[in-house]
Each structure stands twice: as structure tokens, then as C-alpha cells.
Amino acid sequence: MAGERTRQAQQRNRRNGSRFPGTASPPAGSSGEHEELAVGRRGFLKAAGFGLMLAGCRQAPLEKAIPFLIPPEEIVPGRSLYYASTCTACPAACGLLAKTRDGRPIKLEGNPAHPLSRGALCALGQASILGLYDKWRPRNPRHQGQDTSWEQIDAQIMERLEGLRRGGGALRLLTGTLNSPALEAVVKRFLAGFPDARRISYDPVSRSAILDAHLQTHGKRVLPRYRFDRAEVILSFDADFLGTWISPVEHTAGYREARSPDVETPRRCYHVQVESRLSLTGSKADRRIVAAPHEHGPLAVQLAAALADLAGESFPGEVQRNEGLAQRVEPLARMLWRARRRSLVVSGSPDPAFQTACNYLNELLGNYGRTLELGPASRQREGDDGALAGLLEELGRGEVGALLVWGVDPVFELPLEGRWETLLEQVPLMISLDDRLTETCGLADYFCPDHHYLESWGDREPVEGVLSLLQPCIEPLGRTRPLIESLSAWMGDSRPAYELLREHWRSALFPRQRQETSFDAFWDRALHDGVAQIEPESRSFSEARFEPRMFGDGSREVSPAEGEFSLVLYPKVGILDGRHADNPWLQELPDPISKATWGNYACLAPLAAEAIGVREGDLIRLGAVAGQGPELELPVLVQPGQHERVVAVALGYGGKATRRFAGIGPRWLEAGETVGNDGRVGVNSAPFIRLQARHLVYSGVPVRLSPTGERRQLARTQLYDAITVPASLALPGGERRPAVKEVTWEELFDPHLPVEPGTHSEHGSSQDLWPDDHPYTGRRWAMTIDLDACTGCSACVIACQVENNIPVVGRDEVRRQREMHWLRIDRYYWGQGENLRVAHQPMPCQHCQNAPCETVCPVLATVHSAEGLNQQVYNRCVGTRYCANNCPYKVRRFNWFDYAHEDELENLVLNPDVTVRSRGVMEKCSFCVQRIQEAKIEAKRRGVELRDGEIQSACQQTCPASAIVFGNINDAGSRVAQLAQSARHYRVLEELNVKPAVAYLKLVSRPDPQEEGHG
């Protein structure tokens, strides 16, 4: 249905003058649930008799169903309607298609027409739809904590702003990354009306050092666009570009393209990751170098000097020679030099001197203009730590008369030893313009709530020249107002956002395109496609220059003393800086590496945990070495692949908004266990962020750890980590688990090392307990998952949860291994230290042809369809759970409780095509059978054959790595049938003869280019 969705989004004719075209608001009190009454003949006659008797006593209230007098062309009751829009869950601004049903959005998909995200969407984007129906979201403007009207609040704010203007006071607008051209234009007009006004932006997880380094080296403060798709060697210094760094969906698609072994010209980009903790990106690296934070700078500087020697140039900085580093640096230098103009060096460091060294490396290697572009550049992060430091100084001196805050929560995200809270209380006028209640909102005089992005008109420019539109998919659910309208209203221009947006596009953006001759045609095309291309603004860059003062000594991070640890703060895939911590789907999303949910923890290497005498779940106290500073109490998680002198803690937890989850699930505490933290989920680690040399620093703080003697069991969804088994249980041919298989690059492409296509297990038997009673003469649905492409990002897990109405069970139930996700991603380790290898394996229901679950069900609740689907009949299920016991893949889920569905507003997100299951039934992956049926009905209606690729399961559609392929394996021309002939094709536990419909493609081990002299 992907093609049909895109066709709908592109062919609809919008009403250009309407603020909200063509959709109806959701029916009040609608829950999407249906109750079924089972009564016999006698019961029916009794009910009918009583009904006739009562009808004469009291008349039932009259209800009328009023149809459209002139129905909108694009709305058909019971059919989905798609709107092209833009995701704002993070500043990456991926394109999306919003699926609406009867006027309410129920699912978000990636927009295939968007050049950056290419039809994919991350876990944050998939889950962001739940925020639209959040009952805690503010519905009215507030003054001093009390609801008020927009008329009253506007009059008061305009009066106070006029007084500020006349008195010449300073006004500051504090925002996150603001890559909206139309909003930027209104902000500039608004600030121009004050004698001293300025906008300051920061990113809670800062990338300011990259921009500042390019200002020094290239003369422009600009963020490059990184082209991983063009790289043959990637060197990353602690940049989690597949997980949380800048634009992970875009980077994952490029990374996959650069490492695809299945294209006509196979590509084998080699990836080296330097990091102190095991990140999502590090788990996919061909080689990991485990280094403490204080070792990264010297390593980069010494590498730059070695490359300068190979280039015949003199290194402009000073190098402190380290023989231990030289053994690592020299092979890296030779590898990169052989791949010059086809390599890429990236860094997640917040140190401008470190980023300058990376710029020097890319300049020496000739990468600018090839694997990273300064024009058109990225606009996905624009925060300026130096300007933020300047604002703090102004606030400290009492020079700010008015502060407007939008899109950030500095009190929570950057407490900086409590300075924000103290300083903001002294500001005479403070206005919060966020779309949710934050810690910062509590200090504001006025709260002017913004729309949710699915209710709003707007635009984004994630990369210069690439524009995308936001358009509303539903009428606003409260009396909220977008920032662009609020600023315009305070300038005396009370026009709606739609008119302001069109005006800017007409005057400023339309002249920069060459495709359309009229503005209306340009606007309609952009609205239909969701994206438009224009000429980027010309930028002149000076010739790159590097001076000794730019590099520093590479030693900003301090080496921890004996008995101390270096603290590393990091964002998680599902929580980031905390802006999504109030989303229960993301709280229950297992972290791709730790597999833990509902809270953060202190990650320690196995040897470090052993040295201080703690094990997983033990509560430790983490405090500053000097004894003055924040202290945290966190449970321990023992993390293989981490540096022994590092403790890693996730950001974004411990906010006030997470107290709403305190009552989810039954209380279940171990003896001696503590909860604490005022009912919040996790602990806020942001107090350890430092503002050092006018830059935010997230790592290298020396801390001491001390056990408290208490325990707090982690809510982990996977308790088995190793990919090896004990020798006593080893299978013939080795000790590797058969679930994950690997093939070397030479085995794939060396003609002297042939690999049989479609390999089968040698443990299989010619004997068959199942008769061949499944003659699939028509379609047979199957799925293939590429383990080499899968990054474990978990976007598929959330997409499946949204699509199939999967409930949240809460922390206590997860700890009992009762999570309800239909799709899990198993993560396996093998090897140790820097040789640690990681595999991610999505595991849905395998839809076995000889399904073991079907043979043991006493009520035939699980049966096989004529098209190869293992179907679960909820009305038959009596909850024996025999099927789960007999499933070798352990992919079936049992509903232990009636999970909460009392929130009528939140229920609007439920997919009406999928049953909301009740307590006591088994459920599991259905291959999104509702999508299969919808596509078949649509093809029949149009009188055409169902084509390969028209049906995409929810997990397949959202995958940034395109790792999942679904289709009819009986169609020889289908993609899934072609992959079945791949030399990498295998099935898990094939020796059991259950004949699963899900197959996997083996991991590929790539050779070190240095070792084989590649390049």
C-alpha cells in the first residue's frame, strides 16, 4: 500500500484558503472499542420484553447521524486518508505521511518522496503521534498558573512588551534549533521592533563545537551535510550517527547504501569506531577502539600528524608522542590515506579543538565536497553554546527585561548547578511558548501553549535548498496557538499561520525555484509531495586554514585518578534529551544495547563492577570527586565493551512529567528494594553537564562510586546476552548459537570459496511428522530480514506497537518478562574487549508452515490460512498458553491483565482495523494482516493485479536500513523470492522442520583494508 498512500498524498486537491482543509474533528467521546453481547434465545426474548415495557415509561434520548451535505471529494467513511507533513520529534525534520481515519491521525509513515529520510521514520517519529492525544497536554493559555483567554493574555503581554520597548530593555528569545524559514522571518520582524533584542539557540545535546570549528577553519559557522553513502572508510570518534547524532535516519540509509553486498556492484565500506562505551553505532562497526574520553583528543591529534607526514606536509599543531597510541594510529593513517577522497571522519566531541583536528583530517584526505558538504549544508543543528554562556552572564547581571522560551527546557536539560532556576526567577517578564508543561514553564509568568505539530501549519529546511511543509491533520484539540501566530499577534498582525506561511513562501522561496511558473502550482506541488527543492542561498567559504592555536593540546578531558571513574553522559535512542520522556511507548522501548526499559542506570564494565564489588541491580551512589556537586543513586548495569575506567549514564530521565507513570501496572517490589525519586522514572543526570570554556561538556567529569547496599531490579526484556553456549551444550561444528550466522566477504565473492544459495541445516531430517496439507497454490506471504543491514534502532518495534494497538504494561510487568511487544530485537555478544562483536536480530512470529503452536491448541485458536499466515482467533482463545510453551521462537504474548484503555482521548490513536485485545488471550505478530486485506480489496476495486511491494508491513515500511522485505514468495519475480536464492539466506532453527516463513540474511564480516592492501 506504500504506492497507494503516496498516490493519495500527491493527488489530493487542497483548499488553499482553508486553515484546516478537508477533515472533520473526531467525535467526542469516541473510543474505537466495540462490545459484543452473547445472549441466547431466551435471554433475547426477556430483553425484548423488558425493552418494550420500559419504552412506554421513558423515552430514550434522540440521537441523529447527520451526513455531509456535500461530502469532501477525498473523504470516504471507513477509508484512510494520508497527509504529507514533516516530523518534528527532533530537528532532523524527516518527511512523513500521516494516516487519518474519520478525521483523526492514527499512524505516521515515512514519506518516500523525501530526499533525506527516503520513506523511513525513527522510533521517536513513530511514537510522536501519542503526544497529540496526551490528556496532560495543556489546552489553554495560563497566567500565573491559572487558565485564561487569548484575548486577555495578549492584551497583558502587549502592554508589558510596549513598556519594555519604550524603556529600551533587553529582550531575549531562547529556542532550540529553528530551521523553519517562515518562522525565522517572523522572529526577525518581531525582534526588530525592540532596541535590544536577540535570539539565542542551544541544543540540549550540543553539536555547537562542529559549527564553531568550521567558523575557524572555513570562515563560516556551518554544519556539514555528511554523506555516508559515498564513503569507503568511516572513522568515527564517539559519534553515534546511527542512533542519536544529528540525523540518524538519513545517516542509516546512507550507511546501508555504502555497505550493501547485494547490489550489482557490491560495496563494503569499512567502519572504525573509537568510543568509551558501547553505542548503537559501535555495535555495527567492523572495528572498535575502546578508549577513555581523555584518550580521544591525543589519538586524533597524533593521527592528524601521521596523515600530514603521509601527505608530505608539516602538521601545524603540537604533538605529544605516545608510543601506546602509535600502534593504533599508524594502521588507521595508512587505511585512511589509501581511501582519500572516499573516506569520512566524524566526531561527537563537544570540544572545538577536537573538531578542528577532524576538519584537518578531512581536509588532508580531500573529503570536503565529496563525503561531507559545506554547501548545501545541514541546518539540523544550529545551537550556539557561546551565545548561551553570554545569556547566562546577562541574566546574572540582571540585564534581561524579558525572556521568551520555546522548544527547550533549560531548567531540566541544563540545570548547571541550579543556576537557571535562580536566574530565571529574577527576570521581570518570562513567557513560555512550549507545547507541553516543562520544568521551565513553572517559572514563567505567562504560558502560551503551542500546537502539536500534527495540528499546525509550518515548514522546515533540514538541508539548504530542501524544504518540507507541515500541515494539520486534525483540528486543534485545545485552545493552543503556534509560535508564529503568537509573535505576529504581539506585533499587531493577527493572521493565521497558513497565511503567514504562504506569504513567506511566495515572497522569499518561490523566486528561488525553476520548476513552476506560478506560485499556486509551486505551492500545490509542495503540499502534495510534502517536499520541495529550491536553489540554496549562495555561501562563500574561505580557503581552509589551520593554525597551531586551533588544536590545543588535545587533553581537555582529565584522566581519572586511582579509584575514580570518568563519567560519560549520553542520549538514548528513545528518550534523547528528555523531550519524549512522557511518552509511555518510548519508556517501555528496550534500549537497543542494554535491553533495559523504564529508567536509566550506571553502566559499568564487567571488570569495573567486579572491582567495586557490585552486580547488576545493586544501587550505587555517584558523586563528584571534590565532594561539592550533584550526587545520583542509580542501579548498576554491567555492560560488556565499555572502558574499565568509565561509568556511563543516560540523559533525559527524572523529569516531573514522568510522575504520571507511577501507577502503571501492579506494584511488585523485591525485599529491600527502593523506588524513591518522588515517583519519577529514572534520575536526572543533567546536573553533571558543565559549561566549560563557553561550551557544554558531557563527559570526562571524574566521579567516585560507592555501593549503598540496596537493590533496584532493572526492567530488562532480554537476560541472555552471549551468542556462545557452554561446551557441554555445543552443537556440532562449533559453539555459536544457530540463531545468528555470519559469512565473510571472501566467501561471498571469491569464486574459489563458493557458498551454496539457500543453505539448509545439516541437522535436518528427511522424516516429517507433519503431512503436506498446506498446498499454497496462490499467494504465500513471507519475510526476509537482513542481519547485516539491521542496526537495532528499534523503529520497527514502535511502528508495530502503533499499528497493532499493543498495550503498555509498565515497569513491574516488564520485570516479570510480561512485555507485550509483538516484535522483539534480540541482541547477542561474542568476543571480548575491543574484539567484542554485536548482532541485532529482529524476531517476529515466524508463521511456520508446520507450526508447533497449532498442534497443541485445544480450541483451535491458532490456525493456518490458505496464504501461509499463522492466525490467532481471539474469540476462541481460552488462555491455556500451551502455544507459547510449544513455540521454539518464544514470540507469543499473553494478556495477563486488562491493560488501561479508560482514557477516551488517548484511545483515539487506536487503529480501528485491529482488535483491542482483552485479558486472557494470546496475541502475536500477524504480518499486519489488516494491511494485506486492505491492499487486496483496493486492487480488486481497481480491477488490477496486486503488485510486489504494494503491501508493506509496519516494520518494513519504517526501517531506515531497509533491512526487512515482505512479499509473496510464490511470485518468482518478487523481492522476497529473489532473496531466498541469496548465498546469505537461512532460517532460524531450521533443523526443527517447522518451516518458518521468516528467513534471515547472514551477517557479513568485512576485511580490514589495511591488512589486504585494499584501495
mmCIF file of C-alpha atoms in Angstrom, residues 589-885:
data_model
loop_
_atom_site.group_PDB
_atom_site.id
_atom_site.type_symbol
_atom_site.label_atom_id
_atom_site.label_comp_id
_atom_site.label_asym_id
_atom_site.label_seq_id
_atom_site.Cartn_x
_atom_site.Cartn_y
_atom_site.Cartn_z
ATOM 1 C CA LEU A 589 11.032 0.574 24.376
ATOM 2 C CA PRO A 590 14.035 -1.637 25.196
ATOM 3 C CA ASP A 591 17.334 0.159 24.745
ATOM 4 C CA PRO A 592 18.993 -1.449 21.693
ATOM 5 C CA ILE A 593 22.177 -2.246 23.641
ATOM 6 C CA SER A 594 21.210 -2.799 27.288
ATOM 7 C CA LYS A 595 17.674 -4.074 26.602
ATOM 8 C CA ALA A 596 16.531 -2.172 29.697
ATOM 9 C CA THR A 597 13.330 -0.124 29.942
ATOM 10 C CA TRP A 598 11.721 2.371 32.322
ATOM 11 C CA GLY A 599 14.654 4.352 33.668
ATOM 12 C CA ASN A 600 18.373 4.956 33.459
ATOM 13 C CA TYR A 601 21.241 3.220 35.216
ATOM 14 C CA ALA A 602 25.003 3.336 35.686
ATOM 15 C CA CYS A 603 26.757 1.280 33.014
ATOM 16 C CA LEU A 604 29.990 -0.331 34.236
ATOM 17 C CA ALA A 605 32.420 -2.670 32.504
ATOM 18 C CA PRO A 606 32.446 -6.220 33.945
ATOM 19 C CA LEU A 607 35.921 -5.767 35.479
ATOM 20 C CA ALA A 608 34.937 -2.397 36.973
ATOM 21 C CA ALA A 609 31.817 -3.867 38.602
ATOM 22 C CA GLU A 610 33.887 -6.719 39.994
ATOM 23 C CA ALA A 611 36.492 -4.293 41.342
ATOM 24 C CA ILE A 612 33.992 -2.312 43.418
ATOM 25 C CA GLY A 613 32.014 -5.412 44.404
ATOM 26 C CA VAL A 614 28.665 -4.797 42.744
ATOM 27 C CA ARG A 615 26.446 -6.743 40.382
ATOM 28 C CA GLU A 616 23.537 -5.831 38.157
ATOM 29 C CA GLY A 617 20.744 -4.119 40.072
ATOM 30 C CA ASP A 618 22.889 -3.011 43.011
ATOM 31 C CA LEU A 619 22.309 0.630 43.874
ATOM 32 C CA ILE A 620 25.409 2.819 43.803
ATOM 33 C CA ARG A 621 25.987 6.445 44.739
ATOM 34 C CA LEU A 622 27.721 8.518 42.082
ATOM 35 C CA GLY A 623 29.229 11.795 43.240
ATOM 36 C CA ALA A 624 31.775 14.431 42.314
ATOM 37 C CA VAL A 625 35.333 13.816 43.492
ATOM 38 C CA ALA A 626 35.644 17.132 45.312
ATOM 39 C CA GLY A 627 32.565 16.345 47.360
ATOM 40 C CA GLN A 628 30.817 19.505 46.198
ATOM 41 C CA GLY A 629 28.345 18.912 43.425
ATOM 42 C CA PRO A 630 25.465 16.660 42.458
ATOM 43 C CA GLU A 631 25.002 13.114 43.648
ATOM 44 C CA LEU A 632 22.976 10.395 41.980
ATOM 45 C CA GLU A 633 21.803 6.988 43.117
ATOM 46 C CA LEU A 634 21.435 4.548 40.247
ATOM 47 C CA PRO A 635 21.240 0.784 39.746
ATOM 48 C CA VAL A 636 24.220 -0.885 38.094
ATOM 49 C CA LEU A 637 24.066 -2.387 34.619
ATOM 50 C CA VAL A 638 27.101 -4.471 33.690
ATOM 51 C CA GLN A 639 27.921 -3.531 30.087
ATOM 52 C CA PRO A 640 30.437 -5.503 28.014
ATOM 53 C CA GLY A 641 32.522 -3.486 25.563
ATOM 54 C CA GLN A 642 32.901 -0.472 27.858
ATOM 55 C CA HIS A 643 36.134 1.083 29.092
ATOM 56 C CA GLU A 644 37.068 -0.074 32.577
ATOM 57 C CA ARG A 645 37.536 3.452 33.933
ATOM 58 C CA VAL A 646 34.249 4.822 32.571
ATOM 59 C CA VAL A 647 30.755 4.987 34.055
ATOM 60 C CA ALA A 648 28.028 5.878 31.518
ATOM 61 C CA VAL A 649 24.636 7.341 32.440
ATOM 62 C CA ALA A 650 21.769 8.268 30.105
ATOM 63 C CA LEU A 651 20.340 11.775 29.939
ATOM 64 C CA GLY A 652 16.666 12.745 29.823
ATOM 65 C CA TYR A 653 15.243 10.859 32.812
ATOM 66 C CA GLY A 654 13.886 12.042 36.157
ATOM 67 C CA GLY A 655 11.571 14.791 34.869
ATOM 68 C CA LYS A 656 8.394 15.835 36.653
ATOM 69 C CA ALA A 657 6.284 14.712 33.693
ATOM 70 C CA THR A 658 7.199 11.056 34.335
ATOM 71 C CA ARG A 659 5.411 11.009 37.697
ATOM 72 C CA ARG A 660 2.252 10.197 35.745
ATOM 73 C CA PHE A 661 3.600 6.646 35.268
ATOM 74 C CA ALA A 662 3.912 5.851 38.957
ATOM 75 C CA GLY A 663 0.680 3.835 38.969
ATOM 76 C CA ILE A 664 1.144 1.816 35.777
ATOM 77 C CA GLY A 665 0.857 -1.902 36.478
ATOM 78 C CA PRO A 666 0.610 -3.672 39.833
ATOM 79 C CA ARG A 667 3.230 -2.897 42.450
ATOM 80 C CA TRP A 668 5.794 -5.655 42.700
ATOM 81 C CA LEU A 669 8.905 -4.937 44.756
ATOM 82 C CA GLU A 670 11.604 -7.257 45.900
ATOM 83 C CA ALA A 671 12.520 -7.398 49.553
ATOM 84 C CA GLY A 672 14.776 -4.493 50.410
ATOM 85 C CA GLU A 673 14.174 -2.735 47.091
ATOM 86 C CA THR A 674 13.638 1.026 46.978
ATOM 87 C CA VAL A 675 11.861 3.203 44.432
ATOM 88 C CA GLY A 676 12.359 6.771 45.634
ATOM 89 C CA ASN A 677 12.833 9.807 43.380
ATOM 90 C CA ASP A 678 9.343 11.136 44.068
ATOM 91 C CA GLY A 679 7.732 8.584 41.745
ATOM 92 C CA ARG A 680 9.641 9.806 38.697
ATOM 93 C CA VAL A 681 11.080 7.450 36.107
ATOM 94 C CA GLY A 682 14.846 7.411 36.422
ATOM 95 C CA VAL A 683 17.213 10.099 37.693
ATOM 96 C CA ASN A 684 18.167 13.362 36.016
ATOM 97 C CA SER A 685 21.896 13.209 35.256
ATOM 98 C CA ALA A 686 21.994 16.653 33.579
ATOM 99 C CA PRO A 687 23.384 18.370 36.732
ATOM 100 C CA PHE A 688 26.736 16.849 35.754
ATOM 101 C CA ILE A 689 26.785 18.784 32.446
ATOM 102 C CA ARG A 690 29.424 21.522 32.582
ATOM 103 C CA LEU A 691 29.731 24.816 30.741
ATOM 104 C CA GLN A 692 33.478 24.846 30.239
ATOM 105 C CA ALA A 693 35.302 27.451 28.106
ATOM 106 C CA ARG A 694 31.847 28.543 26.837
ATOM 107 C CA HIS A 695 30.996 25.046 25.578
ATOM 108 C CA LEU A 696 28.740 22.359 27.029
ATOM 109 C CA VAL A 697 30.704 19.287 28.109
ATOM 110 C CA TYR A 698 29.084 15.897 28.700
ATOM 111 C CA SER A 699 31.997 13.610 29.515
ATOM 112 C CA GLY A 700 35.251 13.421 31.425
ATOM 113 C CA VAL A 701 33.956 14.524 34.832
ATOM 114 C CA PRO A 702 35.877 12.494 37.466
ATOM 115 C CA VAL A 703 33.471 10.808 39.889
ATOM 116 C CA ARG A 704 33.596 8.317 42.735
ATOM 117 C CA LEU A 705 31.281 5.331 43.082
ATOM 118 C CA SER A 706 30.170 3.805 46.361
ATOM 119 C CA PRO A 707 27.706 0.923 46.890
ATOM 120 C CA THR A 708 24.670 1.738 49.030
ATOM 121 C CA GLY A 709 23.819 -1.843 49.960
ATOM 122 C CA GLU A 710 20.349 -1.553 48.378
ATOM 123 C CA ARG A 711 18.974 -3.038 45.179
ATOM 124 C CA ARG A 712 16.668 -1.921 42.388
ATOM 125 C CA GLN A 713 15.945 -4.595 39.821
ATOM 126 C CA LEU A 714 16.177 -3.384 36.237
ATOM 127 C CA ALA A 715 13.279 -3.931 33.851
ATOM 128 C CA ARG A 716 15.159 -5.757 31.086
ATOM 129 C CA THR A 717 13.490 -7.618 28.232
ATOM 130 C CA GLN A 718 16.496 -9.824 27.463
ATOM 131 C CA LEU A 719 18.525 -11.671 30.075
ATOM 132 C CA TYR A 720 20.624 -13.839 27.722
ATOM 133 C CA ASP A 721 23.440 -11.947 26.044
ATOM 134 C CA ALA A 722 26.004 -14.433 24.817
ATOM 135 C CA ILE A 723 25.990 -15.850 21.317
ATOM 136 C CA THR A 724 28.080 -18.803 22.502
ATOM 137 C CA VAL A 725 26.876 -21.779 24.528
ATOM 138 C CA PRO A 726 28.713 -23.900 27.111
ATOM 139 C CA ALA A 727 30.932 -26.613 25.667
ATOM 140 C CA SER A 728 28.703 -29.288 27.174
ATOM 141 C CA LEU A 729 25.796 -27.983 25.098
ATOM 142 C CA ALA A 730 27.793 -27.116 21.981
ATOM 143 C CA LEU A 731 26.240 -28.033 18.661
ATOM 144 C CA PRO A 732 28.220 -29.984 16.071
ATOM 145 C CA GLY A 733 30.516 -27.669 14.156
ATOM 146 C CA GLY A 734 31.093 -25.073 16.874
ATOM 147 C CA GLU A 735 29.784 -23.257 19.926
ATOM 148 C CA ARG A 736 27.911 -20.485 18.119
ATOM 149 C CA ARG A 737 24.174 -20.227 18.588
ATOM 150 C CA PRO A 738 22.471 -21.158 15.315
ATOM 151 C CA ALA A 739 20.196 -18.103 15.571
ATOM 152 C CA VAL A 740 22.804 -15.724 14.100
ATOM 153 C CA LYS A 741 25.078 -16.787 11.245
ATOM 154 C CA GLU A 742 27.940 -14.972 9.588
ATOM 155 C CA VAL A 743 29.758 -15.134 6.278
ATOM 156 C CA THR A 744 32.994 -13.450 5.256
ATOM 157 C CA TRP A 745 33.313 -11.123 2.294
ATOM 158 C CA GLU A 746 35.719 -13.581 0.648
ATOM 159 C CA GLU A 747 33.240 -16.448 0.988
ATOM 160 C CA LEU A 748 30.612 -14.357 -0.768
ATOM 161 C CA PHE A 749 32.664 -13.114 -3.691
ATOM 162 C CA ASP A 750 35.706 -15.376 -4.035
ATOM 163 C CA PRO A 751 34.881 -17.927 -6.776
ATOM 164 C CA HIS A 752 37.214 -20.417 -5.083
ATOM 165 C CA LEU A 753 35.100 -20.318 -1.908
ATOM 166 C CA PRO A 754 31.550 -20.998 -3.155
ATOM 167 C CA VAL A 755 28.610 -20.801 -0.799
ATOM 168 C CA GLU A 756 25.506 -22.802 -1.578
ATOM 169 C CA PRO A 757 22.490 -20.472 -2.145
ATOM 170 C CA GLY A 758 19.602 -21.047 0.205
ATOM 171 C CA THR A 759 21.654 -23.183 2.587
ATOM 172 C CA HIS A 760 19.888 -25.691 4.793
ATOM 173 C CA SER A 761 20.926 -27.054 8.151
ATOM 174 C CA GLU A 762 22.824 -30.323 8.200
ATOM 175 C CA HIS A 763 20.749 -31.278 11.246
ATOM 176 C CA GLY A 764 17.572 -31.560 9.213
ATOM 177 C CA SER A 765 15.809 -34.872 8.823
ATOM 178 C CA SER A 766 14.140 -36.471 5.842
ATOM 179 C CA GLN A 767 11.386 -37.709 8.146
ATOM 180 C CA ASP A 768 8.358 -35.423 8.505
ATOM 181 C CA LEU A 769 5.844 -35.585 11.351
ATOM 182 C CA TRP A 770 3.538 -33.157 9.539
ATOM 183 C CA PRO A 771 1.642 -34.209 6.447
ATOM 184 C CA ASP A 772 1.967 -31.880 3.471
ATOM 185 C CA ASP A 773 -1.537 -30.463 3.883
ATOM 186 C CA HIS A 774 -0.679 -26.828 3.102
ATOM 187 C CA PRO A 775 -0.844 -26.609 -0.701
ATOM 188 C CA TYR A 776 -0.156 -22.898 -1.302
ATOM 189 C CA THR A 777 -1.471 -22.650 -4.837
ATOM 190 C CA GLY A 778 -1.981 -18.912 -4.669
ATOM 191 C CA ARG A 779 -0.087 -16.386 -2.603
ATOM 192 C CA ARG A 780 2.187 -17.323 0.262
ATOM 193 C CA TRP A 781 3.376 -14.463 2.423
ATOM 194 C CA ALA A 782 6.963 -14.476 3.664
ATOM 195 C CA MET A 783 9.538 -12.123 5.112
ATOM 196 C CA THR A 784 13.318 -11.769 4.870
ATOM 197 C CA ILE A 785 15.396 -9.792 7.390
ATOM 198 C CA ASP A 786 18.941 -8.717 6.571
ATOM 199 C CA LEU A 787 21.018 -9.003 9.748
ATOM 200 C CA ASP A 788 23.907 -7.164 8.109
ATOM 201 C CA ALA A 789 21.683 -4.145 7.438
ATOM 202 C CA CYS A 790 19.753 -4.121 10.736
ATOM 203 C CA THR A 791 21.186 -1.608 13.198
ATOM 204 C CA GLY A 792 18.863 -2.464 16.094
ATOM 205 C CA CYS A 793 17.450 1.087 16.129
ATOM 206 C CA SER A 794 14.001 -0.284 17.191
ATOM 207 C CA ALA A 795 11.915 1.920 14.894
ATOM 208 C CA CYS A 796 10.173 -1.285 13.794
ATOM 209 C CA VAL A 797 9.205 -2.114 17.388
ATOM 210 C CA ILE A 798 7.345 1.166 17.874
ATOM 211 C CA ALA A 799 5.823 1.064 14.384
ATOM 212 C CA CYS A 800 4.407 -2.376 15.174
ATOM 213 C CA GLN A 801 3.093 -1.143 18.531
ATOM 214 C CA VAL A 802 1.271 1.817 16.957
ATOM 215 C CA GLU A 803 -0.123 -0.183 14.056
ATOM 216 C CA ASN A 804 -1.407 -3.104 16.126
ATOM 217 C CA ASN A 805 -2.740 -1.416 19.301
ATOM 218 C CA ILE A 806 -0.162 -3.085 21.539
ATOM 219 C CA PRO A 807 -0.578 -2.012 25.183
ATOM 220 C CA VAL A 808 1.970 -0.644 27.619
ATOM 221 C CA VAL A 809 2.326 -2.907 30.648
ATOM 222 C CA GLY A 810 4.587 -0.869 32.947
ATOM 223 C CA ARG A 811 7.926 -1.437 34.625
ATOM 224 C CA ASP A 812 6.813 -4.106 37.082
ATOM 225 C CA GLU A 813 5.319 -6.327 34.400
ATOM 226 C CA VAL A 814 8.397 -5.955 32.201
ATOM 227 C CA ARG A 815 10.473 -7.170 35.149
ATOM 228 C CA ARG A 816 8.323 -10.284 35.178
ATOM 229 C CA GLN A 817 9.073 -10.775 31.456
ATOM 230 C CA ARG A 818 5.473 -9.936 30.523
ATOM 231 C CA GLU A 819 6.120 -7.230 27.938
ATOM 232 C CA MET A 820 3.649 -7.257 25.036
ATOM 233 C CA HIS A 821 5.758 -6.206 22.032
ATOM 234 C CA TRP A 822 4.908 -8.392 19.052
ATOM 235 C CA LEU A 823 8.355 -7.784 17.607
ATOM 236 C CA ARG A 824 11.467 -8.080 19.731
ATOM 237 C CA ILE A 825 15.057 -7.449 18.688
ATOM 238 C CA ASP A 826 17.480 -9.937 20.204
ATOM 239 C CA ARG A 827 20.967 -8.586 20.811
ATOM 240 C CA TYR A 828 23.871 -11.019 21.052
ATOM 241 C CA TYR A 829 27.523 -10.590 22.067
ATOM 242 C CA TRP A 830 30.566 -12.641 21.226
ATOM 243 C CA GLY A 831 34.225 -11.871 21.811
ATOM 244 C CA GLN A 832 35.668 -9.584 24.489
ATOM 245 C CA GLY A 833 37.093 -6.088 24.890
ATOM 246 C CA GLU A 834 37.844 -4.372 21.597
ATOM 247 C CA ASN A 835 37.092 -7.663 19.834
ATOM 248 C CA LEU A 836 33.516 -7.668 21.132
ATOM 249 C CA ARG A 837 31.074 -8.283 18.303
ATOM 250 C CA VAL A 838 27.361 -7.488 18.407
ATOM 251 C CA ALA A 839 24.444 -8.815 16.384
ATOM 252 C CA HIS A 840 20.874 -7.475 16.290
ATOM 253 C CA GLN A 841 18.178 -9.941 15.257
ATOM 254 C CA PRO A 842 14.513 -8.885 14.880
ATOM 255 C CA MET A 843 12.299 -11.778 15.910
ATOM 256 C CA PRO A 844 8.598 -11.622 14.925
ATOM 257 C CA CYS A 845 6.248 -14.586 14.746
ATOM 258 C CA GLN A 846 7.809 -16.933 12.186
ATOM 259 C CA HIS A 847 4.454 -18.041 10.692
ATOM 260 C CA CYS A 848 5.717 -21.609 10.486
ATOM 261 C CA GLN A 849 4.217 -23.916 7.873
ATOM 262 C CA ASN A 850 4.435 -26.756 10.407
ATOM 263 C CA ALA A 851 3.516 -24.514 13.320
ATOM 264 C CA PRO A 852 4.087 -26.190 16.730
ATOM 265 C CA CYS A 853 1.585 -23.830 18.332
ATOM 266 C CA GLU A 854 -1.242 -25.152 16.166
ATOM 267 C CA THR A 855 -0.791 -28.767 17.183
ATOM 268 C CA VAL A 856 -1.301 -28.124 20.903
ATOM 269 C CA CYS A 857 -4.141 -25.609 20.988
ATOM 270 C CA PRO A 858 -7.213 -27.398 22.409
ATOM 271 C CA VAL A 859 -9.701 -24.905 20.933
ATOM 272 C CA LEU A 860 -8.143 -24.229 17.502
ATOM 273 C CA ALA A 861 -7.487 -20.602 18.408
ATOM 274 C CA THR A 862 -4.336 -20.656 16.280
ATOM 275 C CA VAL A 863 -4.816 -21.880 12.726
ATOM 276 C CA HIS A 864 -3.193 -21.625 9.312
ATOM 277 C CA SER A 865 -4.565 -19.609 6.411
ATOM 278 C CA ALA A 866 -4.511 -20.519 2.741
ATOM 279 C CA GLU A 867 -1.877 -17.816 2.199
ATOM 280 C CA GLY A 868 0.591 -19.097 4.783
ATOM 281 C CA LEU A 869 -0.356 -16.902 7.755
ATOM 282 C CA ASN A 870 -0.455 -18.306 11.247
ATOM 283 C CA GLN A 871 -3.679 -16.721 12.502
ATOM 284 C CA GLN A 872 -4.759 -16.076 16.075
ATOM 285 C CA VAL A 873 -8.524 -16.205 16.687
ATOM 286 C CA TYR A 874 -9.035 -14.133 19.821
ATOM 287 C CA ASN A 875 -12.652 -15.174 20.400
ATOM 288 C CA ARG A 876 -11.617 -18.819 20.667
ATOM 289 C CA CYS A 877 -8.597 -18.410 22.907
ATOM 290 C CA VAL A 878 -9.125 -19.572 26.485
ATOM 291 C CA GLY A 879 -5.627 -18.720 27.699
ATOM 292 C CA THR A 880 -4.086 -22.152 28.224
ATOM 293 C CA ARG A 881 -0.748 -20.781 26.914
ATOM 294 C CA TYR A 882 0.144 -24.201 25.519
ATOM 295 C CA CYS A 883 1.028 -22.490 22.266
ATOM 296 C CA ALA A 884 3.587 -20.212 23.956
ATOM 297 C CA ASN A 885 5.192 -23.181 25.694
#
